[in-house]
mmCIF file of C-alpha atoms and ligand atoms in Angstrom:
data_model
loop_
_atom_site.group_PDB
_atom_site.id
_atom_site.type_symbol
_atom_site.label_atom_id
_atom_site.label_comp_id
_atom_site.label_asym_id
_atom_site.label_seq_id
_atom_site.Cartn_x
_atom_site.Cartn_y
_atom_site.Cartn_z
ATOM 1 C CA UNK K 1 0.000 0.000 0.000
ATOM 2 C CA UNK K 2 1.321 3.464 -0.913
ATOM 3 C CA UNK K 3 1.923 5.811 2.012
ATOM 4 C CA UNK K 4 -0.189 8.913 1.526
ATOM 5 C CA UNK K 5 -0.563 11.997 3.676
ATOM 6 C CA UNK K 6 -3.966 13.616 3.632
ATOM 7 C CA UNK K 7 -3.861 17.166 4.987
ATOM 8 C CA UNK K 8 -6.956 19.112 5.991
ATOM 9 C CA UNK K 9 -8.025 22.728 5.441
ATOM 10 C CA UNK K 10 -5.037 23.527 3.255
ATOM 11 C CA UNK K 11 -5.067 27.119 1.905
ATOM 12 C CA UNK K 12 -5.139 27.033 -1.893
ATOM 13 C CA UNK K 13 -4.410 30.706 -2.622
ATOM 14 C CA UNK K 14 -0.678 30.051 -2.407
ATOM 15 C CA UNK K 15 -1.046 27.275 -4.995
ATOM 16 C CA UNK K 16 -2.620 29.621 -7.561
ATOM 17 C CA UNK K 17 -1.112 32.433 -9.599
ATOM 18 C CA UNK K 18 -4.092 34.709 -8.808
ATOM 19 C CA UNK K 19 -3.349 34.174 -5.121
ATOM 20 C CA UNK K 20 -6.983 34.202 -4.027
ATOM 21 C CA UNK K 21 -9.403 31.575 -2.738
ATOM 22 C CA UNK K 22 -10.071 29.490 0.337
ATOM 23 C CA UNK K 23 -8.869 26.091 1.524
ATOM 24 C CA UNK K 24 -9.140 22.543 0.248
ATOM 25 C CA UNK K 25 -11.070 20.416 2.732
ATOM 26 C CA UNK K 26 -8.545 17.667 2.003
ATOM 27 C CA UNK K 27 -5.230 17.923 0.159
ATOM 28 C CA UNK K 28 -2.830 15.279 -1.122
ATOM 29 C CA UNK K 29 0.515 15.787 -2.836
ATOM 30 C CA UNK K 30 1.001 13.026 -5.389
ATOM 31 C CA UNK K 31 4.578 12.367 -6.503
ATOM 32 C CA UNK K 32 3.535 9.283 -8.503
ATOM 33 C CA UNK K 33 0.611 7.533 -10.166
ATOM 34 C CA UNK K 34 0.095 5.126 -7.275
ATOM 35 C CA UNK K 35 -0.619 8.064 -4.952
ATOM 36 C CA UNK K 36 -3.126 9.543 -7.408
ATOM 37 C CA UNK K 37 -4.937 6.188 -7.496
ATOM 38 C CA UNK K 38 -4.847 5.944 -3.727
ATOM 39 C CA UNK K 39 -6.205 9.496 -3.389
ATOM 40 C CA UNK K 40 -9.088 8.571 -5.683
ATOM 41 C CA UNK K 41 -9.916 5.509 -3.581
ATOM 42 C CA UNK K 42 -9.736 7.620 -0.433
ATOM 43 C CA UNK K 43 -11.987 10.343 -1.863
ATOM 44 C CA UNK K 44 -14.448 7.862 -3.387
ATOM 45 C CA UNK K 45 -14.833 6.085 -0.043
ATOM 46 C CA UNK K 46 -15.916 9.437 1.431
ATOM 47 C CA UNK K 47 -18.045 10.404 -1.592
ATOM 48 C CA UNK K 48 -15.885 13.437 -2.214
ATOM 49 C CA UNK K 49 -14.852 14.745 -5.632
ATOM 50 C CA UNK K 50 -11.183 14.517 -6.535
ATOM 51 C CA UNK K 51 -9.892 17.776 -8.035
ATOM 52 C CA UNK K 52 -6.636 17.841 -10.012
ATOM 53 C CA UNK K 53 -4.339 20.775 -9.276
ATOM 54 C CA UNK K 54 -1.385 21.639 -11.503
ATOM 55 C CA UNK K 55 0.399 24.975 -11.301
ATOM 56 C CA UNK K 56 -2.819 26.849 -10.459
ATOM 57 C CA UNK K 57 -2.326 29.275 -13.348
ATOM 58 C CA UNK K 58 -5.803 28.874 -14.793
ATOM 59 C CA UNK K 59 -7.907 28.640 -11.678
ATOM 60 C CA UNK K 60 -10.246 30.890 -9.703
ATOM 61 C CA UNK K 61 -11.021 29.244 -6.365
ATOM 62 C CA UNK K 62 -13.960 30.390 -4.239
ATOM 63 C CA UNK K 63 -13.211 32.244 -1.001
ATOM 64 C CA UNK K 64 -15.055 29.477 0.853
ATOM 65 C CA UNK K 65 -12.690 26.895 -0.614
ATOM 66 C CA UNK K 66 -13.691 23.495 -1.939
ATOM 67 C CA UNK K 67 -15.347 20.526 -0.254
ATOM 68 C CA UNK K 68 -13.185 18.044 -2.125
ATOM 69 C CA UNK K 69 -9.949 16.137 -2.047
ATOM 70 C CA UNK K 70 -7.496 18.221 -4.060
ATOM 71 C CA UNK K 71 -4.623 16.245 -5.524
ATOM 72 C CA UNK K 72 -1.548 18.252 -6.427
ATOM 73 C CA UNK K 73 0.118 16.573 -9.396
ATOM 74 C CA UNK K 74 3.823 16.188 -8.712
ATOM 75 C CA UNK K 75 4.556 13.360 -11.151
ATOM 76 C CA UNK K 76 7.878 13.918 -12.910
ATOM 77 C CA UNK K 77 9.785 12.328 -15.743
ATOM 78 C CA UNK K 78 10.354 12.755 -19.461
ATOM 79 C CA UNK K 79 11.053 9.925 -21.887
ATOM 80 C CA UNK K 80 11.659 10.074 -25.632
ATOM 81 C CA UNK K 81 11.600 7.638 -28.524
ATOM 82 C CA UNK K 82 12.352 7.982 -32.216
ATOM 83 C CA UNK K 83 9.438 7.182 -34.500
ATOM 84 C CA UNK K 84 9.796 7.348 -38.290
ATOM 85 C CA UNK K 85 11.658 10.640 -38.558
ATOM 86 C CA UNK K 86 9.914 12.168 -35.554
ATOM 87 C CA UNK K 87 10.552 12.077 -31.853
ATOM 88 C CA UNK K 88 7.823 11.246 -29.392
ATOM 89 C CA UNK K 89 8.264 12.949 -26.045
ATOM 90 C CA UNK K 90 6.234 11.652 -23.131
ATOM 91 C CA UNK K 91 6.151 13.910 -20.099
ATOM 92 C CA UNK K 92 4.567 13.217 -16.729
ATOM 93 C CA UNK K 93 1.714 15.516 -15.686
ATOM 94 C CA UNK K 94 3.770 17.337 -13.050
ATOM 95 C CA UNK K 95 6.566 18.435 -15.367
ATOM 96 C CA UNK K 96 6.739 22.245 -15.605
ATOM 97 C CA UNK K 97 5.510 23.072 -19.092
ATOM 98 C CA UNK K 98 8.100 25.682 -19.998
ATOM 99 C CA UNK K 99 10.954 23.374 -19.012
ATOM 100 C CA UNK K 100 9.630 20.857 -21.528
ATOM 101 C CA UNK K 101 9.437 23.534 -24.226
ATOM 102 C CA UNK K 102 12.998 24.643 -23.422
ATOM 103 C CA UNK K 103 14.206 21.042 -23.663
ATOM 104 C CA UNK K 104 12.516 20.516 -27.051
ATOM 105 C CA UNK K 105 13.974 23.763 -28.396
ATOM 106 C CA UNK K 106 17.474 22.940 -27.103
ATOM 107 C CA UNK K 107 17.346 19.510 -28.760
ATOM 108 C CA UNK K 108 16.185 21.040 -32.061
ATOM 109 C CA UNK K 109 12.703 19.466 -31.977
ATOM 110 C CA UNK K 110 10.125 21.743 -33.583
ATOM 111 C CA UNK K 111 6.475 21.894 -32.522
ATOM 112 C CA UNK K 112 6.294 23.627 -29.143
ATOM 113 C CA UNK K 113 8.470 26.743 -29.597
ATOM 114 C CA UNK K 114 5.615 29.290 -29.787
ATOM 115 C CA UNK K 115 4.225 27.909 -26.525
ATOM 116 C CA UNK K 116 7.264 29.211 -24.640
ATOM 117 C CA UNK K 117 6.681 30.979 -21.345
ATOM 118 C CA UNK K 118 3.211 29.607 -20.591
ATOM 119 C CA UNK K 119 2.992 28.865 -16.866
ATOM 120 C CA UNK K 120 1.664 25.627 -15.436
ATOM 121 C CA UNK K 121 2.315 21.937 -15.794
ATOM 122 C CA UNK K 122 2.230 19.446 -18.650
ATOM 123 C CA UNK K 123 -0.917 17.668 -17.390
ATOM 124 C CA UNK K 124 -3.065 20.755 -17.886
ATOM 125 C CA UNK K 125 -2.025 21.401 -21.478
ATOM 126 C CA UNK K 126 -4.686 19.143 -23.049
ATOM 127 C CA UNK K 127 -7.445 20.581 -20.816
ATOM 128 C CA UNK K 128 -7.883 23.808 -22.743
ATOM 129 C CA UNK K 129 -5.682 22.858 -25.709
ATOM 130 C CA UNK K 130 -3.072 25.360 -24.621
ATOM 131 C CA UNK K 131 -2.113 27.685 -27.397
ATOM 132 C CA UNK K 132 -0.326 30.913 -28.236
ATOM 133 C CA UNK K 133 1.215 32.763 -31.164
ATOM 134 C CA UNK K 134 -0.161 30.452 -33.840
ATOM 135 C CA UNK K 135 0.522 27.103 -32.178
ATOM 136 C CA UNK K 136 -1.669 24.785 -30.082
ATOM 137 C CA UNK K 137 -0.739 21.559 -28.288
ATOM 138 C CA UNK K 138 -3.372 19.713 -30.363
ATOM 139 C CA UNK K 139 -1.016 20.038 -33.362
ATOM 140 C CA UNK K 140 1.660 17.854 -31.769
ATOM 141 C CA UNK K 141 -0.144 15.905 -29.055
ATOM 142 C CA UNK K 142 -0.530 12.219 -29.944
ATOM 143 C CA UNK K 143 -1.625 10.568 -26.696
ATOM 144 C CA UNK K 144 -2.942 11.267 -23.230
ATOM 145 C CA UNK K 145 -2.770 8.800 -20.349
ATOM 146 C CA UNK K 146 -5.323 9.493 -17.658
ATOM 147 C CA UNK K 147 -7.056 8.140 -14.598
ATOM 148 C CA UNK K 148 -10.789 7.836 -15.200
ATOM 149 C CA UNK K 149 -12.171 8.855 -11.810
ATOM 150 C CA UNK K 150 -15.598 7.399 -12.649
ATOM 151 C CA UNK K 151 -14.391 3.913 -13.574
ATOM 152 C CA UNK K 152 -11.339 3.971 -11.295
ATOM 153 C CA UNK K 153 -8.967 2.791 -14.034
ATOM 154 C CA UNK K 154 -6.232 4.161 -16.248
ATOM 155 C CA UNK K 155 -7.206 4.904 -19.837
ATOM 156 C CA UNK K 156 -5.545 6.252 -22.966
ATOM 157 C CA UNK K 157 -6.739 8.779 -25.533
ATOM 158 C CA UNK K 158 -5.435 9.388 -29.029
ATOM 159 C CA UNK K 159 -5.442 13.027 -30.151
ATOM 160 C CA UNK K 160 -8.630 12.607 -32.207
ATOM 161 C CA UNK K 161 -10.448 11.341 -29.118
ATOM 162 C CA UNK K 162 -9.645 14.486 -27.120
ATOM 163 C CA UNK K 163 -12.257 16.707 -28.806
ATOM 164 C CA UNK K 164 -9.810 19.569 -29.216
ATOM 165 C CA UNK K 165 -11.088 22.977 -30.244
ATOM 166 C CA UNK K 166 -9.980 26.544 -29.654
ATOM 167 C CA UNK K 167 -9.077 26.659 -25.896
ATOM 168 C CA UNK K 168 -11.234 23.608 -25.371
ATOM 169 C CA UNK K 169 -11.299 19.816 -25.214
ATOM 170 C CA UNK K 170 -13.536 16.989 -24.065
ATOM 171 C CA UNK K 171 -11.713 17.205 -20.702
ATOM 172 C CA UNK K 172 -12.864 20.787 -20.181
ATOM 173 C CA UNK K 173 -16.163 20.868 -22.096
ATOM 174 C CA UNK K 174 -17.845 17.446 -21.976
ATOM 175 C CA UNK K 175 -16.631 15.719 -18.851
ATOM 176 C CA UNK K 176 -14.961 18.312 -16.604
ATOM 177 C CA UNK K 177 -13.080 16.704 -13.737
ATOM 178 C CA UNK K 178 -13.647 13.116 -14.883
ATOM 179 C CA UNK K 179 -10.072 12.432 -15.967
ATOM 180 C CA UNK K 180 -6.864 13.120 -14.074
ATOM 181 C CA UNK K 181 -4.193 13.367 -16.728
ATOM 182 C CA UNK K 182 -1.081 11.426 -15.782
ATOM 183 C CA UNK K 183 1.131 11.950 -18.820
ATOM 184 C CA UNK K 184 1.040 13.451 -22.284
ATOM 185 C CA UNK K 185 2.906 12.427 -25.445
ATOM 186 C CA UNK K 186 3.831 14.999 -28.120
ATOM 187 C CA UNK K 187 5.252 14.148 -31.549
ATOM 188 C CA UNK K 188 7.939 16.674 -32.476
ATOM 189 C CA UNK K 189 9.903 17.251 -35.664
ATOM 190 C CA UNK K 190 13.701 17.097 -35.293
ATOM 191 C CA UNK K 191 15.460 19.639 -37.478
ATOM 192 C CA UNK K 192 12.238 21.194 -38.799
ATOM 193 C CA UNK K 193 11.788 24.937 -39.173
ATOM 194 C CA UNK K 194 10.082 26.827 -36.352
ATOM 195 C CA UNK K 195 6.477 27.912 -36.624
ATOM 196 C CA UNK K 196 6.307 31.609 -37.527
ATOM 197 C CA UNK K 197 2.647 32.092 -38.404
ATOM 198 C CA UNK K 198 1.798 34.976 -36.167
ATOM 199 C CA UNK K 199 2.441 38.486 -37.471
ATOM 200 C CA UNK K 200 3.695 39.771 -34.119
ATOM 201 C CA UNK K 201 6.316 37.012 -33.887
ATOM 202 C CA UNK K 202 7.268 37.541 -37.522
ATOM 203 C CA UNK K 203 7.760 41.274 -36.905
ATOM 204 C CA UNK K 204 9.756 40.704 -33.736
ATOM 205 C CA UNK K 205 12.074 38.195 -35.398
ATOM 206 C CA UNK K 206 12.542 40.544 -38.382
ATOM 207 C CA UNK K 207 13.268 43.497 -36.072
ATOM 208 C CA UNK K 208 16.241 41.544 -34.753
ATOM 209 C CA UNK K 209 17.550 41.229 -38.316
ATOM 210 C CA UNK K 210 16.919 37.486 -38.444
ATOM 211 C CA UNK K 211 15.721 36.071 -41.781
ATOM 212 C CA UNK K 212 15.518 32.319 -41.190
ATOM 213 C CA UNK K 213 15.053 32.054 -37.416
ATOM 214 C CA UNK K 214 16.097 29.025 -35.395
ATOM 215 C CA UNK K 215 13.854 27.440 -32.776
ATOM 216 C CA UNK K 216 15.922 29.271 -30.124
ATOM 217 C CA UNK K 217 15.370 32.608 -31.853
ATOM 218 C CA UNK K 218 11.621 32.082 -32.101
ATOM 219 C CA UNK K 219 11.505 31.068 -28.438
ATOM 220 C CA UNK K 220 13.470 34.216 -27.530
ATOM 221 C CA UNK K 221 11.082 36.413 -29.541
ATOM 222 C CA UNK K 222 7.994 34.793 -28.017
ATOM 223 C CA UNK K 223 9.412 35.238 -24.505
ATOM 224 C CA UNK K 224 10.263 38.886 -25.204
ATOM 225 C CA UNK K 225 6.775 39.588 -26.571
ATOM 226 C CA UNK K 226 5.172 37.807 -23.631
ATOM 227 C CA UNK K 227 7.321 39.750 -21.154
ATOM 228 C CA UNK K 228 6.250 43.047 -22.702
ATOM 229 C CA UNK K 229 2.640 42.050 -21.927
ATOM 230 C CA UNK K 230 3.279 40.587 -18.450
ATOM 231 C CA UNK K 231 2.372 37.198 -19.889
ATOM 232 C CA UNK K 232 5.235 35.469 -18.131
ATOM 233 C CA UNK K 233 5.229 35.394 -14.356
ATOM 234 C CA UNK K 234 8.054 37.473 -12.919
ATOM 235 C CA UNK K 235 8.564 38.509 -9.322
ATOM 236 C CA UNK K 236 8.283 42.236 -8.913
ATOM 237 C CA UNK K 237 5.853 42.628 -11.816
ATOM 238 C CA UNK K 238 2.750 44.481 -10.596
ATOM 239 C CA UNK K 239 0.649 42.342 -12.974
ATOM 240 C CA UNK K 240 2.004 38.967 -11.898
ATOM 241 C CA UNK K 241 -1.122 37.788 -10.019
ATOM 242 C CA UNK K 242 -3.344 36.765 -12.927
ATOM 243 C CA UNK K 243 -4.539 33.791 -14.959
ATOM 244 C CA UNK K 244 -3.116 35.268 -18.146
ATOM 245 C CA UNK K 245 -6.021 35.980 -20.486
ATOM 246 C CA UNK K 246 -9.179 36.016 -18.403
ATOM 247 C CA UNK K 247 -11.435 35.562 -21.444
ATOM 248 C CA UNK K 248 -11.002 33.561 -24.626
ATOM 249 C CA UNK K 249 -11.161 35.504 -27.864
ATOM 250 C CA UNK K 250 -14.769 35.735 -29.029
ATOM 251 C CA UNK K 251 -15.663 33.722 -32.135
ATOM 252 C CA UNK K 252 -18.747 35.127 -33.892
ATOM 253 C CA UNK K 253 -20.639 34.840 -37.181
ATOM 254 C CA UNK K 254 -19.294 36.949 -40.054
ATOM 255 C CA UNK K 255 -22.391 39.192 -39.926
ATOM 256 C CA UNK K 256 -21.874 39.784 -36.194
ATOM 257 C CA UNK K 257 -18.238 40.710 -36.829
ATOM 258 C CA UNK K 258 -19.404 43.329 -39.354
ATOM 259 C CA UNK K 259 -21.948 44.646 -36.855
ATOM 260 C CA UNK K 260 -19.278 44.971 -34.135
ATOM 261 C CA UNK K 261 -16.960 46.867 -36.514
ATOM 262 C CA UNK K 262 -19.857 49.216 -37.414
ATOM 263 C CA UNK K 263 -20.751 49.878 -33.764
ATOM 264 C CA UNK K 264 -17.105 50.638 -32.989
ATOM 265 C CA UNK K 265 -16.783 52.681 -36.172
ATOM 266 C CA UNK K 266 -13.538 50.902 -36.979
ATOM 267 C CA UNK K 267 -13.503 49.028 -40.279
ATOM 268 C CA UNK K 268 -9.946 47.852 -39.579
ATOM 269 C CA UNK K 269 -10.952 46.117 -36.325
ATOM 270 C CA UNK K 270 -8.623 43.139 -35.665
ATOM 271 C CA UNK K 271 -10.297 39.939 -36.852
ATOM 272 C CA UNK K 272 -9.231 36.457 -37.877
ATOM 273 C CA UNK K 273 -11.504 34.511 -40.277
ATOM 274 C CA UNK K 274 -11.847 30.872 -39.192
ATOM 275 C CA UNK K 275 -12.073 27.795 -41.436
ATOM 276 C CA UNK K 276 -15.790 27.339 -40.571
ATOM 277 C CA UNK K 277 -16.701 30.827 -41.852
ATOM 278 C CA UNK K 278 -16.890 32.384 -38.405
ATOM 279 C CA UNK K 279 -14.594 35.191 -37.293
ATOM 280 C CA UNK K 280 -12.383 35.377 -34.220
ATOM 281 C CA UNK K 281 -12.334 38.809 -32.576
ATOM 282 C CA UNK K 282 -9.831 40.188 -30.111
ATOM 283 C CA UNK K 283 -11.520 40.167 -26.708
ATOM 284 C CA UNK K 284 -8.876 42.623 -25.433
ATOM 285 C CA UNK K 285 -9.913 45.042 -28.192
ATOM 286 C CA UNK K 286 -13.614 44.567 -27.324
ATOM 287 C CA UNK K 287 -12.907 45.240 -23.645
ATOM 288 C CA UNK K 288 -11.026 48.451 -24.420
ATOM 289 C CA UNK K 289 -13.742 49.620 -26.857
ATOM 290 C CA UNK K 290 -16.361 48.852 -24.180
ATOM 291 C CA UNK K 291 -14.780 51.551 -22.028
ATOM 292 C CA UNK K 292 -12.132 49.805 -19.950
ATOM 293 C CA UNK K 293 -8.511 50.800 -20.031
ATOM 294 C CA UNK K 294 -5.375 48.892 -19.122
ATOM 295 C CA UNK K 295 -4.493 49.333 -15.480
ATOM 296 C CA UNK K 296 -8.065 50.345 -14.556
ATOM 297 C CA UNK K 297 -8.794 49.230 -11.009
ATOM 298 C CA UNK K 298 -11.830 48.624 -8.865
ATOM 299 C CA UNK K 299 -10.531 48.291 -5.332
ATOM 300 C CA UNK K 300 -8.103 45.386 -5.106
ATOM 301 C CA UNK K 301 -8.659 44.049 -8.658
ATOM 302 C CA UNK K 302 -8.230 45.499 -12.102
ATOM 303 C CA UNK K 303 -6.946 45.013 -15.602
ATOM 304 C CA UNK K 304 -3.265 44.443 -16.219
ATOM 305 C CA UNK K 305 -1.397 47.635 -17.049
ATOM 306 C CA UNK K 306 0.031 45.794 -20.065
ATOM 307 C CA UNK K 307 -2.863 43.728 -21.417
ATOM 308 C CA UNK K 308 -6.586 44.434 -21.300
ATOM 309 C CA UNK K 309 -7.416 40.728 -21.265
ATOM 310 C CA UNK K 310 -5.714 39.939 -17.958
ATOM 311 C CA UNK K 311 -7.552 40.485 -14.679
ATOM 312 C CA UNK K 312 -5.055 41.130 -11.901
ATOM 313 C CA UNK K 313 -5.539 40.544 -8.173
ATOM 314 C CA UNK K 314 -3.773 43.004 -5.879
ATOM 315 C CA UNK K 315 -3.203 42.939 -2.117
ATOM 316 C CA UNK K 316 -6.404 42.240 -0.241
ATOM 317 C CA UNK K 317 -8.267 40.856 -3.261
ATOM 318 C CA UNK K 318 -10.720 38.040 -2.748
ATOM 319 C CA UNK K 319 -12.039 35.572 -5.304
ATOM 320 C CA UNK K 320 -15.430 37.304 -5.125
ATOM 321 C CA UNK K 321 -13.794 40.610 -6.148
ATOM 322 C CA UNK K 322 -12.147 38.929 -9.145
ATOM 323 C CA UNK K 323 -15.392 37.268 -10.229
ATOM 324 C CA UNK K 324 -17.465 40.447 -9.779
ATOM 325 C CA UNK K 325 -14.993 42.532 -11.749
ATOM 326 C CA UNK K 326 -14.793 39.935 -14.548
ATOM 327 C CA UNK K 327 -18.607 39.860 -14.743
ATOM 328 C CA UNK K 328 -18.690 43.653 -15.036
ATOM 329 C CA UNK K 329 -16.171 43.584 -17.880
ATOM 330 C CA UNK K 330 -18.163 40.877 -19.699
ATOM 331 C CA UNK K 331 -21.439 42.757 -19.136
ATOM 332 C CA UNK K 332 -19.987 45.967 -20.597
ATOM 333 C CA UNK K 333 -18.867 44.114 -23.741
ATOM 334 C CA UNK K 334 -22.272 42.413 -24.045
ATOM 335 C CA UNK K 335 -24.091 45.740 -23.667
ATOM 336 C CA UNK K 336 -21.964 47.618 -26.173
ATOM 337 C CA UNK K 337 -21.438 44.904 -28.793
ATOM 338 C CA UNK K 338 -23.885 42.062 -28.068
ATOM 339 C CA UNK K 339 -20.887 39.705 -27.807
ATOM 340 C CA UNK K 340 -20.620 37.235 -24.950
ATOM 341 C CA UNK K 341 -17.154 36.803 -23.435
ATOM 342 C CA UNK K 342 -16.310 33.357 -22.090
ATOM 343 C CA UNK K 343 -14.000 33.158 -19.064
ATOM 344 C CA UNK K 344 -10.916 31.085 -19.805
ATOM 345 C CA UNK K 345 -9.964 29.975 -16.264
ATOM 346 C CA UNK K 346 -11.778 27.180 -14.481
ATOM 347 C CA UNK K 347 -13.805 28.168 -11.411
ATOM 348 C CA UNK K 348 -13.712 25.900 -8.365
ATOM 349 C CA UNK K 349 -16.394 26.149 -5.699
ATOM 350 C CA UNK K 350 -18.498 28.755 -7.492
ATOM 351 C CA UNK K 351 -19.798 29.713 -10.915
ATOM 352 C CA UNK K 352 -18.397 32.294 -13.297
HETATM 353 C C1 LIG Y 426 0.767 34.855 -17.081
HETATM 354 C C2 LIG Y 426 -0.045 33.749 -17.700
HETATM 355 C C3 LIG Y 426 -0.003 33.553 -19.071
HETATM 356 C C4 LIG Y 426 -0.748 32.534 -19.675
HETATM 357 N N1 LIG Y 426 -0.669 32.368 -21.019
HETATM 358 C C5 LIG Y 426 -1.372 31.377 -21.616
HETATM 359 C C6 LIG Y 426 -1.294 31.186 -23.032
HETATM 360 O O1 LIG Y 426 -0.586 31.888 -23.739
HETATM 361 N N2 LIG Y 426 -2.018 30.190 -23.572
HETATM 362 C C7 LIG Y 426 -2.801 29.362 -22.819
HETATM 363 O O2 LIG Y 426 -3.427 28.457 -23.390
HETATM 364 N N3 LIG Y 426 -2.886 29.511 -21.485
HETATM 365 C C8 LIG Y 426 -2.198 30.491 -20.865
HETATM 366 N N4 LIG Y 426 -2.292 30.677 -19.510
HETATM 367 C C9 LIG Y 426 -3.186 29.814 -18.726
HETATM 368 C C10 LIG Y 426 -2.485 28.618 -18.048
HETATM 369 O O3 LIG Y 426 -1.130 28.865 -17.839
HETATM 370 C C11 LIG Y 426 -2.635 27.356 -18.877
HETATM 371 O O4 LIG Y 426 -3.980 27.062 -19.107
HETATM 372 C C12 LIG Y 426 -1.963 26.150 -18.183
HETATM 373 O O5 LIG Y 426 -2.008 25.035 -19.030
HETATM 374 C C13 LIG Y 426 -2.611 25.795 -16.855
HETATM 375 O O6 LIG Y 426 -1.759 24.854 -16.235
HETATM 376 P P1 LIG Y 426 -1.780 24.606 -14.687
HETATM 377 O O7 LIG Y 426 -0.914 23.408 -14.426
HETATM 378 O O8 LIG Y 426 -1.426 25.835 -13.955
HETATM 379 O O9 LIG Y 426 -3.307 24.209 -14.451
HETATM 380 P P2 LIG Y 426 -4.221 24.570 -13.179
HETATM 381 O O10 LIG Y 426 -4.469 26.019 -13.144
HETATM 382 O O11 LIG Y 426 -3.671 23.928 -11.956
HETATM 383 O O12 LIG Y 426 -5.580 23.839 -13.582
HETATM 384 C C14 LIG Y 426 -6.409 24.359 -14.598
HETATM 385 C C15 LIG Y 426 -7.502 23.334 -14.896
HETATM 386 O O13 LIG Y 426 -6.899 22.156 -15.424
HETATM 387 C C16 LIG Y 426 -7.172 21.040 -14.576
HETATM 388 N N5 LIG Y 426 -5.966 20.237 -14.495
HETATM 389 C C17 LIG Y 426 -4.711 20.647 -14.208
HETATM 390 N N6 LIG Y 426 -3.861 19.596 -14.248
HETATM 391 C C18 LIG Y 426 -4.617 18.524 -14.552
HETATM 392 C C19 LIG Y 426 -4.341 17.135 -14.726
HETATM 393 N N7 LIG Y 426 -3.102 16.644 -14.620
HETATM 394 N N8 LIG Y 426 -5.377 16.307 -15.014
HETATM 395 C C20 LIG Y 426 -6.635 16.787 -15.138
HETATM 396 N N9 LIG Y 426 -6.954 18.061 -14.977
HETATM 397 C C21 LIG Y 426 -5.962 18.914 -14.697
HETATM 398 C C22 LIG Y 426 -7.560 21.605 -13.223
HETATM 399 O O14 LIG Y 426 -8.374 20.712 -12.518
HETATM 400 C C23 LIG Y 426 -8.275 22.875 -13.648
HETATM 401 O O15 LIG Y 426 -9.585 22.542 -14.063
HETATM 402 C C24 LIG Y 426 -1.558 31.692 -18.877
HETATM 403 C C25 LIG Y 426 -1.604 31.892 -17.491
HETATM 404 C C26 LIG Y 426 -0.851 32.909 -16.900
HETATM 405 C C27 LIG Y 426 -0.900 33.091 -15.407
#
């Protein structure tokens, strides 16, 4: 039997980048799969939900905490194997994501470079199909190994079984909380060119006088761009307590996109046509046109001074303040443009 320590009333704020929220009724640190299984048995015997906690960088936890057994994923380990001109990298759920990206870049394996600097752990990357600067994990992910908390057994998913969509997956949308992801396998391309699909990255690389950038150079550009927006977590940064983007970019019908541009009186509104005919809008742009400005504060919460899409918690903030402020931002966008913003972070213990 695996030794397992179950702690009670463990404050969760310090486990989350927002730094707000109450305690976990029960809390287990799991350094290996056996402990995750044991924690599930323990929670099931008490009819408590098991909640998977990674780096806490996409979570808003209620001030009252959660009546659950929270399992902090500490599983480590990276293995690789060569497969027909590609390399398959399998990383345990508790591996820090950016360390994996750095490793892939250093080895010359293309596929993750634009996802540099995203906080959190490997196990969370399939949950919302983590993406940035023209790349998403769904493009390289080939397999997920997970504990099915309903059936109590370990299962595997191929990429096409994960239901990936923009910032979404079956794990987030269809069956939230059912699977605890234990490891993820990505298929990377040794020696391939980096992905430079995003105009901002292209411009940044070009501004450094680089014509055919290496993976390292693209990673450096992405990190520099992210830093300029407080989208990497750095001590001393006044915007560091956030979940990154608080809302996903809004995807609307083409006619609605035209209507929004007309209301704003800006024909050159940023917009990205999607393959299904719909149009992705910049939610940061919508928020600013709805009357909010970067750095605007309401008591202990506000928008990041460097990005209108990030809600920042300051000293004394509570989860309720964050949620109320986010609702006000979304309501202002809905009133002005008739567009509904969807929160990107997951809420524990209360509803968005
Ligand atoms: C400054 C900043 C910048 C960011 N930039 C980006 C970005 O560019 N692109 C992007 O996509 N995201 C971004 N994010 C959001 C966040 O970093 C990612 O979503 C990340 O993948 C969350 O990882 P985590 O380990 O912190 O997950 P957590 O916050 O711990 O958990 C988030 C959700 O995933 C679930 N979960 C976590 N681990 C597991 C697991 N092993 N099994 C099952 N469920 C699990 C949790 O239960 C919860 O529902 C940013 C966040 C911050 C703070």
